[in-house]
Coordinates of C-alpha atoms in Angstrom, one line a residue:
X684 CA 164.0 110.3 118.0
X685 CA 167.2 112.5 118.3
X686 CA 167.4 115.2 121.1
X687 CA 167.1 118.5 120.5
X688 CA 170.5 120.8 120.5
X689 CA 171.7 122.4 123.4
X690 CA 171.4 125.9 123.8
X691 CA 169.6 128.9 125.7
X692 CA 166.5 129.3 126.1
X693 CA 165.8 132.9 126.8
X694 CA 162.2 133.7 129.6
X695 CA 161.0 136.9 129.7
X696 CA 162.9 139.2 132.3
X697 CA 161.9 139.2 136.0
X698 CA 160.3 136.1 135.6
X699 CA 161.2 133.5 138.3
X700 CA 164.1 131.4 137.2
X701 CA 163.1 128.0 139.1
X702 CA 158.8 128.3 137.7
X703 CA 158.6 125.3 135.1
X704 CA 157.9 126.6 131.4
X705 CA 154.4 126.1 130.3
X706 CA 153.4 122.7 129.4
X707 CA 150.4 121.1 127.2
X708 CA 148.0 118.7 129.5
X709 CA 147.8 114.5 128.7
X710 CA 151.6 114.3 128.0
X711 CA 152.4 111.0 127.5
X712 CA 155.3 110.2 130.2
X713 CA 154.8 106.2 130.1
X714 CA 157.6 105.5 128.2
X715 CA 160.3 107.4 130.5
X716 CA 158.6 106.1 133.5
X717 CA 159.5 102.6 132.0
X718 CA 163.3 103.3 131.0
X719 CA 163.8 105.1 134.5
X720 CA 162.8 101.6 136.1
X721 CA 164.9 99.7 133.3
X722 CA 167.9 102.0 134.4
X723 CA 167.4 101.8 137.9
X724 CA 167.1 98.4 137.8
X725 CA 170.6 98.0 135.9
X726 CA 172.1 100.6 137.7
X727 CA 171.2 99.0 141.4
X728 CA 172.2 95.4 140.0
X729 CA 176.1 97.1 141.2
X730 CA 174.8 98.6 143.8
X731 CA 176.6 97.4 145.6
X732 CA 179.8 96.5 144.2
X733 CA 182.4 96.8 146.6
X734 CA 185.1 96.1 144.6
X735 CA 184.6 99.5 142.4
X736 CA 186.8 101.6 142.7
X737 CA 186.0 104.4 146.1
X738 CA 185.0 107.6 144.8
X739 CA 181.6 109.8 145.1
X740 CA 182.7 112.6 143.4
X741 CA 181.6 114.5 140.8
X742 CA 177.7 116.3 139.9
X743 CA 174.4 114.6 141.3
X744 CA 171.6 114.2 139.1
X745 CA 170.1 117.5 140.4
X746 CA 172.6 119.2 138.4
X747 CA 170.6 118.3 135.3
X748 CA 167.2 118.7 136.3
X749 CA 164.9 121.3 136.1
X750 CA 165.0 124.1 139.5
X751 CA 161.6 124.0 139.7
X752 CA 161.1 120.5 140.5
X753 CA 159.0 119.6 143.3
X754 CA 160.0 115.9 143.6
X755 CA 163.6 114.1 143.2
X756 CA 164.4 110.7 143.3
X757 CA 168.3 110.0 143.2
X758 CA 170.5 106.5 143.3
X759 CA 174.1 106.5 143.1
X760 CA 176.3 103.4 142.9
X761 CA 179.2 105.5 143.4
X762 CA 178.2 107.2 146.6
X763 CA 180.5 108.3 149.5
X764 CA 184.4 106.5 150.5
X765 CA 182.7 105.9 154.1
X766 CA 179.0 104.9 152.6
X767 CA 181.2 102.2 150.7
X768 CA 182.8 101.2 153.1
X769 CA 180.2 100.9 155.5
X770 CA 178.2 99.1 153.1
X771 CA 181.0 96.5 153.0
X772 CA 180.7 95.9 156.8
X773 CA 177.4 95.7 157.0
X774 CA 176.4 92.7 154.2
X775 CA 179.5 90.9 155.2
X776 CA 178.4 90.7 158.7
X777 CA 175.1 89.9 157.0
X778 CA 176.2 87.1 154.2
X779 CA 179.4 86.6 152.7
X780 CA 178.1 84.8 150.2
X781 CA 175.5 87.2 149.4
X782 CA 178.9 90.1 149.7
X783 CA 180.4 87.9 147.3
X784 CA 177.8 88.2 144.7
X785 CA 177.6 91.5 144.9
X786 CA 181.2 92.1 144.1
X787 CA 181.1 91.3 140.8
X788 CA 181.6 93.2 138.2
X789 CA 178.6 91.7 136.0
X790 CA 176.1 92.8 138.5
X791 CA 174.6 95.4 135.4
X792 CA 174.6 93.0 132.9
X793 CA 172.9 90.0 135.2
X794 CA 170.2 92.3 135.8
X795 CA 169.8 93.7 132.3
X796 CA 169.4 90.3 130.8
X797 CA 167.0 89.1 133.1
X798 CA 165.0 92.1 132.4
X799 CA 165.4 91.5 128.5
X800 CA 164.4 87.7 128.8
X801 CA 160.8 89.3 129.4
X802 CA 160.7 92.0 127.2
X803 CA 161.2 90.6 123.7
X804 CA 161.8 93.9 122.4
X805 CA 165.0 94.1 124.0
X806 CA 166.1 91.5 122.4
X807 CA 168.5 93.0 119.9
X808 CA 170.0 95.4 122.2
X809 CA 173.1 94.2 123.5
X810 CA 174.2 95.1 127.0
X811 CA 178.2 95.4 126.2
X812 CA 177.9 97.3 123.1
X813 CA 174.7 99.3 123.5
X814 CA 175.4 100.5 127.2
X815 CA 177.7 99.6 128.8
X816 CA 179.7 102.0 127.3
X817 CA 177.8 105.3 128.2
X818 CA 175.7 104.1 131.3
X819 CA 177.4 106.6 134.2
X820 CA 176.5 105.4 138.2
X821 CA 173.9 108.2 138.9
X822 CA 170.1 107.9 138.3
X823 CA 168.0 111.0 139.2
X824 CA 163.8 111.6 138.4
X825 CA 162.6 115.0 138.6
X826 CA 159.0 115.7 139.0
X827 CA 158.1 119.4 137.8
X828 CA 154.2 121.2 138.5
X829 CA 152.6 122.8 135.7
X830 CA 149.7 124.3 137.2
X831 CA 146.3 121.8 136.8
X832 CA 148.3 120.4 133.5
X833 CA 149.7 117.3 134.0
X834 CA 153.8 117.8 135.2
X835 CA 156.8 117.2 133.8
X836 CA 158.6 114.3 134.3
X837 CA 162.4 114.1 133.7
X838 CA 164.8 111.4 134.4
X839 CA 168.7 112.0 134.3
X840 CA 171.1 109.5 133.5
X841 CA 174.8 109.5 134.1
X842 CA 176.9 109.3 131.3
X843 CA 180.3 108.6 130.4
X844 CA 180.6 108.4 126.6
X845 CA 177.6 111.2 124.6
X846 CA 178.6 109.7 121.2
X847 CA 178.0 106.4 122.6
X848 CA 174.5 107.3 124.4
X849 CA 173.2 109.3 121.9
X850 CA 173.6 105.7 119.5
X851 CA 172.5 103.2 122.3
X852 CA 169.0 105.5 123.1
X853 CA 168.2 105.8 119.6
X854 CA 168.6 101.8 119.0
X855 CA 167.0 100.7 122.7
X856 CA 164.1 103.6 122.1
X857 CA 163.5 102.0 118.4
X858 CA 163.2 98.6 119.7
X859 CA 161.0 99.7 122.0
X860 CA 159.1 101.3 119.3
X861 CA 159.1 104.2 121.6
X862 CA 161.7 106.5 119.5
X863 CA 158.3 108.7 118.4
X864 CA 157.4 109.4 122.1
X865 CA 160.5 110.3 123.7
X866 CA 163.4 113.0 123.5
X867 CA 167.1 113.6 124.7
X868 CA 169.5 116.7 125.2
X869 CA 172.9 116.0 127.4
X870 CA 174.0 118.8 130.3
X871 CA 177.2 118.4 132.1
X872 CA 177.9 114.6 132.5
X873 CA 174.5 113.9 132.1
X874 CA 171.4 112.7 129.4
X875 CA 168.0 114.2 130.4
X876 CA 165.1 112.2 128.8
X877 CA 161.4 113.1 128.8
X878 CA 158.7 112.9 126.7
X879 CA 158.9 114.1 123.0
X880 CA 155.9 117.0 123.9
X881 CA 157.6 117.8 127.2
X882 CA 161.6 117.7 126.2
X883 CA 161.6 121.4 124.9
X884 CA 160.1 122.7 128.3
X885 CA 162.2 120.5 130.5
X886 CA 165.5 121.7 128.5
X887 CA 164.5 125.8 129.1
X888 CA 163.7 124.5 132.9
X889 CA 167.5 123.4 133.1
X890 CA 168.9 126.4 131.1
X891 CA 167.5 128.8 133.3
X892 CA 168.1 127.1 136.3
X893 CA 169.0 123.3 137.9
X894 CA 167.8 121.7 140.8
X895 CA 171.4 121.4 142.3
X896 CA 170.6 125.8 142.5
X897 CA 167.8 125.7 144.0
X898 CA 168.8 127.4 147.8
X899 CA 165.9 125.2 149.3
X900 CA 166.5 122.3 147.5
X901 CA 170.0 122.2 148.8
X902 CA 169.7 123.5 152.6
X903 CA 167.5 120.6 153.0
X904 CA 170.3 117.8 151.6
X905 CA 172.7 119.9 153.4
X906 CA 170.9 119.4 156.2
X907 CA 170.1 115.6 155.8
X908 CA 173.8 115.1 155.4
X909 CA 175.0 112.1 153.5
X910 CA 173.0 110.9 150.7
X911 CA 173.6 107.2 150.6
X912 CA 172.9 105.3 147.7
X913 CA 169.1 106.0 147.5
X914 CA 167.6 109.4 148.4
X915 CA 164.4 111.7 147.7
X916 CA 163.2 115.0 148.2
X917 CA 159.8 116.6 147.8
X918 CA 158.0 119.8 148.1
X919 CA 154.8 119.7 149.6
X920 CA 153.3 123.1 148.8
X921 CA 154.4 122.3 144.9
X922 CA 152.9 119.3 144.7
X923 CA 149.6 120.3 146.3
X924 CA 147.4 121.0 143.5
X925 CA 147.5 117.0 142.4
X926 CA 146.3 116.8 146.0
X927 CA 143.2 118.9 145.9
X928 CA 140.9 115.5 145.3
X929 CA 141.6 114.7 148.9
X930 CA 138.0 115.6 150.0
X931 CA 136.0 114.2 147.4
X932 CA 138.2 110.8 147.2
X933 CA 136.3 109.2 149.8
X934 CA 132.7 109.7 148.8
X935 CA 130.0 107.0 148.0
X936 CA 132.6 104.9 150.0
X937 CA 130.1 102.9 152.6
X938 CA 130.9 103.4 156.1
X939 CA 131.1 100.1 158.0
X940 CA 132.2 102.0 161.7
X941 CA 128.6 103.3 162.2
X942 CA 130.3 106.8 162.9
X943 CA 130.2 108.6 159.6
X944 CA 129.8 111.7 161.8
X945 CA 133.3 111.4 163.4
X946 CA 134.9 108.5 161.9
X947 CA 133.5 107.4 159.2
X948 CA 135.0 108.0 155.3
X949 CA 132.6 111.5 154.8
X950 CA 134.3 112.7 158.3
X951 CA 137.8 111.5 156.9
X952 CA 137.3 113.3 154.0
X953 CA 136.3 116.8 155.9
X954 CA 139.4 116.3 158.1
X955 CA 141.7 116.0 154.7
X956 CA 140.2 118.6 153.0
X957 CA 140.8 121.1 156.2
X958 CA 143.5 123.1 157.6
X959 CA 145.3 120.3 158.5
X960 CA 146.2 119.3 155.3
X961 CA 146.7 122.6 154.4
X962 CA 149.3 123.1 156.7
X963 CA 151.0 119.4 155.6
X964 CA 151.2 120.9 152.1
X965 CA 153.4 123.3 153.2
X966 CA 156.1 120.9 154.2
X967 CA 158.9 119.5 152.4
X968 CA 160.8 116.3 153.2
X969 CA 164.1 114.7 152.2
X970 CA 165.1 111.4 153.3
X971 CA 168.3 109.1 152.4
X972 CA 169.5 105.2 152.6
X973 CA 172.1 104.7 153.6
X974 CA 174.6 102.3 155.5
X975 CA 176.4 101.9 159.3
X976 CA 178.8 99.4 160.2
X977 CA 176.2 97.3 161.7
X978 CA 172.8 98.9 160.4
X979 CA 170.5 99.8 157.4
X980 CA 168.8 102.9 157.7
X981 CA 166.7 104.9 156.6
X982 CA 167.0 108.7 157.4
X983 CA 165.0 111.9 156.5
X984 CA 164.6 115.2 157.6
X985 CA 161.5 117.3 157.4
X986 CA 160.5 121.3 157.0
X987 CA 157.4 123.5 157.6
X988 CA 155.7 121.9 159.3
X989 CA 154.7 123.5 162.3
X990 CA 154.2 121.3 165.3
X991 CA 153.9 123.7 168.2
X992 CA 155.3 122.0 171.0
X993 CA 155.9 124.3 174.4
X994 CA 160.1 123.3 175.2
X995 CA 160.6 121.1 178.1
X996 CA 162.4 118.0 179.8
X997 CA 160.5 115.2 180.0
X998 CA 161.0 111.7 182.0
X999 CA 162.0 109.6 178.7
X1000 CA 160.2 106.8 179.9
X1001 CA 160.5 104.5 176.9
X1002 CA 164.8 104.5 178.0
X1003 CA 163.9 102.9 182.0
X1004 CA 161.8 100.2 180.8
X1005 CA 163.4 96.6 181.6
X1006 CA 166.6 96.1 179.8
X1007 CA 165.4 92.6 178.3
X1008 CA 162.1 94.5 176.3
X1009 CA 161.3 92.9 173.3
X1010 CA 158.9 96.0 172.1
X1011 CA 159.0 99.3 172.7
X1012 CA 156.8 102.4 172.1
X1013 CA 158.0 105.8 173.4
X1014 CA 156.3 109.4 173.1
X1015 CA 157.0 112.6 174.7
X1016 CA 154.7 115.2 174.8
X1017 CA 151.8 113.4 174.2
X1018 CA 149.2 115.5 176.1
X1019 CA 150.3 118.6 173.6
X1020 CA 149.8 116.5 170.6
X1021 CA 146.3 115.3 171.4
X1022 CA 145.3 118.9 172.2
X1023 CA 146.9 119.9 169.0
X1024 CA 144.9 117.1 167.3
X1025 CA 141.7 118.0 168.4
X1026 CA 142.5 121.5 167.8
X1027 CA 142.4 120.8 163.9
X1028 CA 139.8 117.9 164.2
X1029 CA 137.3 120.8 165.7
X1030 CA 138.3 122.9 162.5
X1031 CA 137.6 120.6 160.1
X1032 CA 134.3 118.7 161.5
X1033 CA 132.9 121.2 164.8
X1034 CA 130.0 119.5 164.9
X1035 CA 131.2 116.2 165.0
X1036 CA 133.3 117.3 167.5
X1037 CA 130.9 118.9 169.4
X1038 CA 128.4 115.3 169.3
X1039 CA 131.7 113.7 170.5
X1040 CA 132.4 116.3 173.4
X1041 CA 128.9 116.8 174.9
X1042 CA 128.1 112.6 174.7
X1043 CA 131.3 111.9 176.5
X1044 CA 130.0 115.0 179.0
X1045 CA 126.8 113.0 179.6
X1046 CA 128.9 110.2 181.0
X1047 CA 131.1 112.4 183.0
X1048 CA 134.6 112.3 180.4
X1049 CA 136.1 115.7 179.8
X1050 CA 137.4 115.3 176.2
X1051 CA 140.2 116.3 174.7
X1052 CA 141.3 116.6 178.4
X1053 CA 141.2 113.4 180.2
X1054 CA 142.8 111.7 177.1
X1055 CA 145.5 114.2 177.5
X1056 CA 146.0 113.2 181.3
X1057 CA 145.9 109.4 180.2
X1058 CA 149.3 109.6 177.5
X1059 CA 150.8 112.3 180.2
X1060 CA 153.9 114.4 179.1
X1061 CA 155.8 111.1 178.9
X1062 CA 154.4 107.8 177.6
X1063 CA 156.0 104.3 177.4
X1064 CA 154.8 101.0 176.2
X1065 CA 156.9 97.9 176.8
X1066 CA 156.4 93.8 176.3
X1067 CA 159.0 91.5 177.5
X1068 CA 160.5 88.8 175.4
X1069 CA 158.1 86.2 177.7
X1070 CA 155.5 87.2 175.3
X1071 CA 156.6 85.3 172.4
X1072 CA 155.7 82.4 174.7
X1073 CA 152.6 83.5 175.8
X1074 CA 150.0 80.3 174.6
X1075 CA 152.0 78.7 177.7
X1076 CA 151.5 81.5 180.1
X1077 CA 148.1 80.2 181.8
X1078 CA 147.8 83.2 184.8
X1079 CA 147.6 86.5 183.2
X1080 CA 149.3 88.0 186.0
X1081 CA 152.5 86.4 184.5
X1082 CA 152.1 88.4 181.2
X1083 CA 155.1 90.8 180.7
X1084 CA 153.4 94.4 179.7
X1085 CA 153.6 97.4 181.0
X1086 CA 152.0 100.7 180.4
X1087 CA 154.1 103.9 181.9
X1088 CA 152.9 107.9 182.4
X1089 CA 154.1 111.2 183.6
X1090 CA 151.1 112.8 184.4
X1091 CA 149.5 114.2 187.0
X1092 CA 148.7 110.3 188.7
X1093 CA 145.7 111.1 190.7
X1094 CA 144.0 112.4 187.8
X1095 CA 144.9 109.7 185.8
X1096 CA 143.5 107.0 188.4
X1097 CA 140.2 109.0 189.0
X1098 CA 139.8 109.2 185.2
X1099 CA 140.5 105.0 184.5
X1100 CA 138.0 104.5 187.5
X1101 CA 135.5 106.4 185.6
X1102 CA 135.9 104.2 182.4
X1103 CA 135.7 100.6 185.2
X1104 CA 132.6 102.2 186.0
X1105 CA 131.3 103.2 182.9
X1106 CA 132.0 99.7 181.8
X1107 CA 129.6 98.3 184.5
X1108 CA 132.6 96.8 186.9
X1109 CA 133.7 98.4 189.9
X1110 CA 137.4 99.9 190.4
X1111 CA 137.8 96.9 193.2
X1112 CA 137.0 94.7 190.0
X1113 CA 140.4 96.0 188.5
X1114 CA 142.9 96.0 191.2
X1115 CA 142.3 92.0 191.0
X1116 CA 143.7 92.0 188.0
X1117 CA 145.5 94.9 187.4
X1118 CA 148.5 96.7 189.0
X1119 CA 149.0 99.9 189.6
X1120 CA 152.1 101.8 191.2
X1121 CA 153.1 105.7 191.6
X1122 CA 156.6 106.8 191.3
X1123 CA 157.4 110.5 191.7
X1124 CA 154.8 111.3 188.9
X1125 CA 154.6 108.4 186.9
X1126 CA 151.4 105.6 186.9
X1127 CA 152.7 102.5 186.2
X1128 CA 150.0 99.8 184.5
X1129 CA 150.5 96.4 184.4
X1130 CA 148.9 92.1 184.7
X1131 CA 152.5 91.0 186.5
X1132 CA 153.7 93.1 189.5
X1133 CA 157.6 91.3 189.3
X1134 CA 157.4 92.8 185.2
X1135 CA 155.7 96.1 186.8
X1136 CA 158.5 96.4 189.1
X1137 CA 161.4 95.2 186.9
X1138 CA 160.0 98.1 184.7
X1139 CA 160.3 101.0 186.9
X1140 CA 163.9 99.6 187.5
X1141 CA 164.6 100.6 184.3
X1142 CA 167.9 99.4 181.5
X1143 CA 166.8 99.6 178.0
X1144 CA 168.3 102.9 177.7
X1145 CA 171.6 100.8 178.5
X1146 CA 171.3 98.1 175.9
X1147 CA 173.6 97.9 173.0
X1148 CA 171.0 96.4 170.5
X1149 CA 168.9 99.3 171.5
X1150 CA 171.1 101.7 171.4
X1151 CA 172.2 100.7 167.8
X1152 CA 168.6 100.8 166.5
X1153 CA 166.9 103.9 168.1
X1154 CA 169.5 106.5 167.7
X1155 CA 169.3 109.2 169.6
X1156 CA 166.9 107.8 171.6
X1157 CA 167.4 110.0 174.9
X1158 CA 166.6 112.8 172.9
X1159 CA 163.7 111.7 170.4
X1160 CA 160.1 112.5 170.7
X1161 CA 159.2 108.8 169.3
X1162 CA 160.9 106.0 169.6
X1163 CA 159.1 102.4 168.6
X1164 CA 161.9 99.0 168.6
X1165 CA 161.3 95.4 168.4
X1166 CA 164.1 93.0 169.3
X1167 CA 163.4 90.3 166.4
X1168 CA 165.9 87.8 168.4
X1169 CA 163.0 87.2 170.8
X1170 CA 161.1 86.4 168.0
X1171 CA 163.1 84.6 165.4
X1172 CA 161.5 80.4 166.4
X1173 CA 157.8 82.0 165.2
X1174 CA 159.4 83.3 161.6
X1175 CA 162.3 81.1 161.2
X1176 CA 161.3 77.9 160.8
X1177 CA 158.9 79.3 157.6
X1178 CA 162.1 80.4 155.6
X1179 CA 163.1 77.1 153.6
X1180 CA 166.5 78.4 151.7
X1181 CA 169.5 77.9 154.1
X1182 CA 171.3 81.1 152.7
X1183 CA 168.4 83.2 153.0
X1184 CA 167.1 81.9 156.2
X1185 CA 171.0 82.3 157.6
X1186 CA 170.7 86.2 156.5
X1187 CA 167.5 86.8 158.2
X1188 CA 168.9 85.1 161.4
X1189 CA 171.6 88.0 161.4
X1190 CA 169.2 90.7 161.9
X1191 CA 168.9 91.4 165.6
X1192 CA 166.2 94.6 165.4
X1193 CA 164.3 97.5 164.2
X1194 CA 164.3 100.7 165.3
X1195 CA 162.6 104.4 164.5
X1196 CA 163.1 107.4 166.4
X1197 CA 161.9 110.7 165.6
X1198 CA 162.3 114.2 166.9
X1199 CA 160.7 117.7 166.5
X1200 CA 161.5 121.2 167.0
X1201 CA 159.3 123.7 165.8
X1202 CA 158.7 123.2 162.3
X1203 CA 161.9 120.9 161.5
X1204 CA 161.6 117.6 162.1
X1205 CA 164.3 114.4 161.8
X1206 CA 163.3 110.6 161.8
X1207 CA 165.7 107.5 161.3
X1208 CA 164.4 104.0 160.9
X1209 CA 166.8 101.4 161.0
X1210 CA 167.6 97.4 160.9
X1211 CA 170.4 96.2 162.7
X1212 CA 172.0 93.2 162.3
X1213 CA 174.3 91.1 165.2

């Protein structure tokens, strides 16, 4: 099926440029789902292409998508001059041979064949004459609400040639025996496909106003900075209506816990249903991948949603744990977070809550409070790299682990003797097998007194591998890392291909940090390699 022409569509005045046009419900979207894969698939085949030539200029797929999209998908082969070059670094340090591969300039037609070897209907479309000649480097899917009706769905593809994509679509949607269900109109350097019931809406949703327009659309990729070659954005509050199921998903589900009044699926389903996922709907996140000299990452930034955390220093724990840690788990403000989480959990299930409270009473717990003085203002978690060896560790006390807290320490040793004596032992019971050490605020837990020690000595924060993959870590409000070098003779070994197992030896670690001010958020999850 052709396209429709360009042109205006005129709404009535005052109406609000970036609200989608009204749609019909059931629209059948299968068939763009499946060529937005089939593109995205040819179009990340070069993906990584190093040898193309260094640009990143030009419109982004939001440019041709409706304003009032809630969520966008992007990929871009030609991304930035330093995203390109980085990228280069990175999977040469990682596999030349793999680097190699990826140079060549088939990459689009390797991956198209291989997709046409299992879909016969592909079989007359040839990749040099039917698109090579019009497919452009950009790939973006816009996802736009129409009320309770099912939304629009748009994908834009760059182009380079019209004439030339306006022939290929016709003959690949034909073959597909698809040309009844789908529909076409080009805007700026771009072909904007959807359905054949939803193509007139979609086209008076980019006449009256694109994506690339939209002032919160683009603070928030302003503010996640470089896009990388994959990126998304979505708008909670938007999507939210295909949400509303939330509570009634999890009924009839049998509740193995025993605790359907506080953890079970019903009690799930009450917690979705309340203000706390009302508040998530709110929010909006955006998120990018995206390449460092010597890491993958994965970076987003979120908006509105409002974590109420009072401003202060805290001890960073997670940065003095031994320099040699193999895992890591950091948080700060801990004690604000669980109060915040029972705040919500008492909206959405108070009698639940209030079972919880008063039996916890009865055996002399203060809750939410005592958990609050257990994860402190400062928590950190860390395991030594000993721990991979741990079936020859016969004493316990030689088990590297330690558990760290800033907290008020006596409070936090009369509330762990509470739970030794609720547990039938005695606190003397513990101390045989479990050490415990106050520094200047901080309760130290651990089996090995040396690891104990080495721990309050503190060096992670000093280590290159961890500085690489938890950035901004003195900072950040979570931090997790694992050091996959300790752990590379349990995972090794299982890898049969030389290449691939040569590739994986290259990657030293894993990181995520996150942070939180207000209601904006940042997060970055990364893999470094040596």
């Amino acid at each position: 099926m052709t396209a429709p022409t360009n042109g205006v569509f005129d709404r009535p005045q005052g109406a609000d440029p970036y609200a989608p046009e009204p749609g019909n419900a059931g629209k059948k979207t299968g068939i763009i789902i499946t060529l937005a894969l089939v593109a995205a698939l040819v179009i990340g085949g070069g993906a990584f292409a190093v040898t193309r030539v260094l640009g990143g200029g030009g419109d982004q797929p939001s440019s041709a998508l409706p304003g009032g999209s809630a969520a966008y998908v992007r990929m871009d082969i030609d991304p930035s001059v330093g995203q390109k070059i980085a990228a280069v670094r990175f999977l040469k340090d990682l596999d030349p041979e793999v680097t190699a591969t990826l140079e060549s300039d088939d990459m689009r037609r390797e991956f198209f064949e291989m997709i046409a070897e299992d879909e016969p209907s592909l079989s007359n479309i040839d990749y040099d004459t039917d698109i090579e000649p019009w497919l452009g480097d950009r790939l973006g899917v816009g996802v736009v609400p129409q009320g309770e009706d099912e939304p629009q769905v748009a994908v834009a593809l760059q182009v380079t040639d019209e004439g030339a994509a306006e022939e290929g679509l016709t003959k690949l949607f034909e073959a597909s025996e698809g040309s009844d269900q789908a529909g076409w109109f080009f805007h700026g350097d771009y072909v904007v496909l959807s359905s054949a019931e939803m193509i007139d809406d979609v086209q008076a949703g980019v006449e009256a106003g694109t994506l690339a327009e939209n002032e919160t659309f683009t603070g928030d990729i302003e503010a996640l900075g470089d896009e990388g070659v994959l990126s998304f954005w979505a708008d909670g509050e938007q999507l939210a209506p295909y949400l509303d199921d939330a509570e009634g998903a999890l009924d009839g589900v049998p509740d193995p816990t025993g605790m359907s009044g506080v953890a079970g699926p019903g009690a799930i389903g009450g917690f979705l249903s309340g203000s706390t996922l009302d508040e998530a709907q709110t929010g909006r996140v955006a998120a990018a991948v995206r390449f460092g000299e010597d890491h993958i990452e994965l970076h987003g930034i979120t908006r509105g949603f409002p974590v109420q955390i009072e401003d202060g220093d805290t001890a960073q724990l997670v940065q003095d744990l031994p320099e040699d840690t193999a895992v890591a788990f950091g948080q700060e403000h801990g004690d604000q977070l669980v109060a915040i989480a029972f705040e919500q959990m008492n909206k959405a299930m108070p009698d639940e809550m209030a079972q919880m409270q008063s039996e916890a009473s009865a055996q002399g717990f203060e809750i939410p409070g005592d958990i609050q003085t257990l994860v402190g203002q400062s928590l950190a978690i860390g395991v030594g790299p000993q721990i991979a060896e741990i079936d020859q560790i016969d004493d316990p006390s030689q088990i590297p682990a330690v558990i760290r807290v800033q907290t008020d320490t006596d409070a936090a040793n009369a509330v762990i003797d509470k739970a030794v004596v609720a547990a039938g032992a005695t606190p003397e019971d513990l101390e045989a097998y479990v050490v415990r050490r106050v520094d200047d605020g901080v309760l130290s837990l651990g089996l090995s007194q040396d690891y104990v020690d080495s721990a309050v000595a503190g060096g992670l924060g000093d280590n290159p591998t961890f500085q690489s993959a938890v950035p901004n870590a003195a900072e950040a409000d979570s931090v997790f890392y694992v050091d996959l070098n300790a752990f590379e003779q349990y995972y090794l070994s299982e890898i049969t291909d030389e290449n691939t197992r040569a590739s994986v030896e290259q990657i030293a670690a894993v990181g995520m940090s996150a942070t939180w001010s207000g209601e904006n958020g940042e997060f970055t999850l990364r893999v470094v390699a040596d």
